[in-house]
Coordinates of N, CA and C in Angstrom, one line a residue:
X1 N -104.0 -72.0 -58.6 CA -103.0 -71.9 -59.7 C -103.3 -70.7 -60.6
X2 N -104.6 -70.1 -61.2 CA -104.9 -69.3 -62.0 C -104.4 -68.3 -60.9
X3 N -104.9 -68.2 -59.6 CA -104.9 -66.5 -59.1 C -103.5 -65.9 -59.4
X4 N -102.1 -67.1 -58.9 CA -100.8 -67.5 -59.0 C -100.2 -66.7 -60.6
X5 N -100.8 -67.3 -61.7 CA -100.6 -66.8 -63.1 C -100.9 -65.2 -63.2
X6 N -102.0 -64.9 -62.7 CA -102.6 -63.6 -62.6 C -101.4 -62.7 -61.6
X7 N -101.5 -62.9 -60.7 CA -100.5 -62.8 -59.7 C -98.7 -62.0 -60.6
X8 N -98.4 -63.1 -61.4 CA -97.7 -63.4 -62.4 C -97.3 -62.5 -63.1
X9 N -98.1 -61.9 -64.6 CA -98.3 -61.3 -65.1 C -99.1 -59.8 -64.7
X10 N -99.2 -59.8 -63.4 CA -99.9 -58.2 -62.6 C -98.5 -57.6 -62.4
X11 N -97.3 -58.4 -61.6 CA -96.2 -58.4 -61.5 C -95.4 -58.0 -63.1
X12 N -95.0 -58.9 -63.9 CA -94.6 -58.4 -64.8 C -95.4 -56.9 -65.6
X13 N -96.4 -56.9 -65.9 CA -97.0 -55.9 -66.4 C -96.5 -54.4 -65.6
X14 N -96.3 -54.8 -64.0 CA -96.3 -53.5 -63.7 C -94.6 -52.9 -63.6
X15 N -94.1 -54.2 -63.4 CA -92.6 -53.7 -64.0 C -91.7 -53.2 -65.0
X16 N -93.0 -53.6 -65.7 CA -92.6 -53.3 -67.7 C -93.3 -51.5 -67.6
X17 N -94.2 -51.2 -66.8 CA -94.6 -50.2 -66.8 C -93.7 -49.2 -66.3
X18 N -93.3 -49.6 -64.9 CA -92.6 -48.9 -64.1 C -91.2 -48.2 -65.0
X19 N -90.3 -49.7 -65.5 CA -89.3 -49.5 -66.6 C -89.3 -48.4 -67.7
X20 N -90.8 -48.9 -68.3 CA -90.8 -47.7 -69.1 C -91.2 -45.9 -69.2
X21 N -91.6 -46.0 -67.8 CA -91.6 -44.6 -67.0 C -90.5 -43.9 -67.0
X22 N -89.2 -44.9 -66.4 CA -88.5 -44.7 -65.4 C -87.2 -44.5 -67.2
X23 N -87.7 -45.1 -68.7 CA -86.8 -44.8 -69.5 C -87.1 -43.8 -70.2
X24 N -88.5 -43.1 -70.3 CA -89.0 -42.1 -70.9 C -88.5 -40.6 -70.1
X25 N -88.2 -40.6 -68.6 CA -87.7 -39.9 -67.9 C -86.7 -39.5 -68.5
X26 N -85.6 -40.6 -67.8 CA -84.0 -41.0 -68.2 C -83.5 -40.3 -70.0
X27 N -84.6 -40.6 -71.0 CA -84.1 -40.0 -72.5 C -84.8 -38.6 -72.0
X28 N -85.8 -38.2 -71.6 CA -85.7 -36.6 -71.6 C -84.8 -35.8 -71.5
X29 N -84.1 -36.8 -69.4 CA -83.2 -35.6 -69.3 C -81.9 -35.4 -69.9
X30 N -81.6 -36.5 -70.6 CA -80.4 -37.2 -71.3 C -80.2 -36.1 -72.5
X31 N -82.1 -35.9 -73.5 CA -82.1 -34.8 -74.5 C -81.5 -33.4 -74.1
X32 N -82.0 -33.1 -73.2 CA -81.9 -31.3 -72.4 C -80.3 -31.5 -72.5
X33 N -79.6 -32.1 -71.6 CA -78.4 -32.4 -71.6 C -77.3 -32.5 -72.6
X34 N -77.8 -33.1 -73.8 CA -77.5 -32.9 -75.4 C -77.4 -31.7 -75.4
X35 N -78.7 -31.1 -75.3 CA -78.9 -29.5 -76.0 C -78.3 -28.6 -75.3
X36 N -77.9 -28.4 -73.9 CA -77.3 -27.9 -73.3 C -75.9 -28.0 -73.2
X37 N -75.2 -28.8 -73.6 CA -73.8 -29.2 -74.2 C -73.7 -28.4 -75.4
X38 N -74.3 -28.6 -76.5 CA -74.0 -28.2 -77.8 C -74.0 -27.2 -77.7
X39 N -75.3 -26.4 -76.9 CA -75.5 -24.4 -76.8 C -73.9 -24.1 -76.2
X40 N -73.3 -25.0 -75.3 CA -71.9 -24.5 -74.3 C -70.8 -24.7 -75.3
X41 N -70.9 -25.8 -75.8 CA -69.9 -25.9 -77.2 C -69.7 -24.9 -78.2
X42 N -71.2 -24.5 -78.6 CA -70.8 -23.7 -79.5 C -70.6 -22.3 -79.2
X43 N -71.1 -22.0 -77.7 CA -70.6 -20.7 -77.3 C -68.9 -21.1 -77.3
X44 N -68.3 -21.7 -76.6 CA -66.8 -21.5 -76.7 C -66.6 -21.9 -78.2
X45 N -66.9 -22.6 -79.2 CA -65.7 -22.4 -79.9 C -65.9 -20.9 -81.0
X46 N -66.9 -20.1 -80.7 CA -67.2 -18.9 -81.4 C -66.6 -18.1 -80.5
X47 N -66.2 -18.3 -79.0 CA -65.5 -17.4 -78.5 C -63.7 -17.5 -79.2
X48 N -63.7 -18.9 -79.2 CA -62.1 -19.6 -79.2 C -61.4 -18.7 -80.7
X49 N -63.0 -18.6 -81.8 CA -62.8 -18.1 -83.5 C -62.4 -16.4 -82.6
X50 N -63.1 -15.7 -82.3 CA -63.0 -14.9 -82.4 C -62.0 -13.9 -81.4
X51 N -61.2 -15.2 -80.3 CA -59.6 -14.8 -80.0 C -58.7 -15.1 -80.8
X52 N -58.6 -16.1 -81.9 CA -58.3 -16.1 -82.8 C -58.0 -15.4 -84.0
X53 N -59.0 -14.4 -84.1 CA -58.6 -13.5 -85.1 C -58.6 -12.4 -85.0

């Protein structure tokens, strides 16, 4: 019954690990992606100003 509980929580533990690998990844590349958006945004709407005037 103990080995079973151990068993248990070896399982949970390593899923909570794996998860949080697998969300530390997921927000990096999610950041870059941010930042890479905004750099393309703001190159067009300084291009969009400056057909503009």
């Amino acid at each position: 019954m103990i080995i079973l509980a151990v068993f248990t929580w070896a399982c949970l533990g390593a899923s909570f690990l794996v998860s949080s690998i697998q969300n530390f990844i997921y927000d990096r590349k999610h950041e870059k992606r941010e930042i890479e958006r905004d750099k393309r945004d703001l190159e067009y709407h300084n291009l969009r100003m400056k057909e503009y005037r």
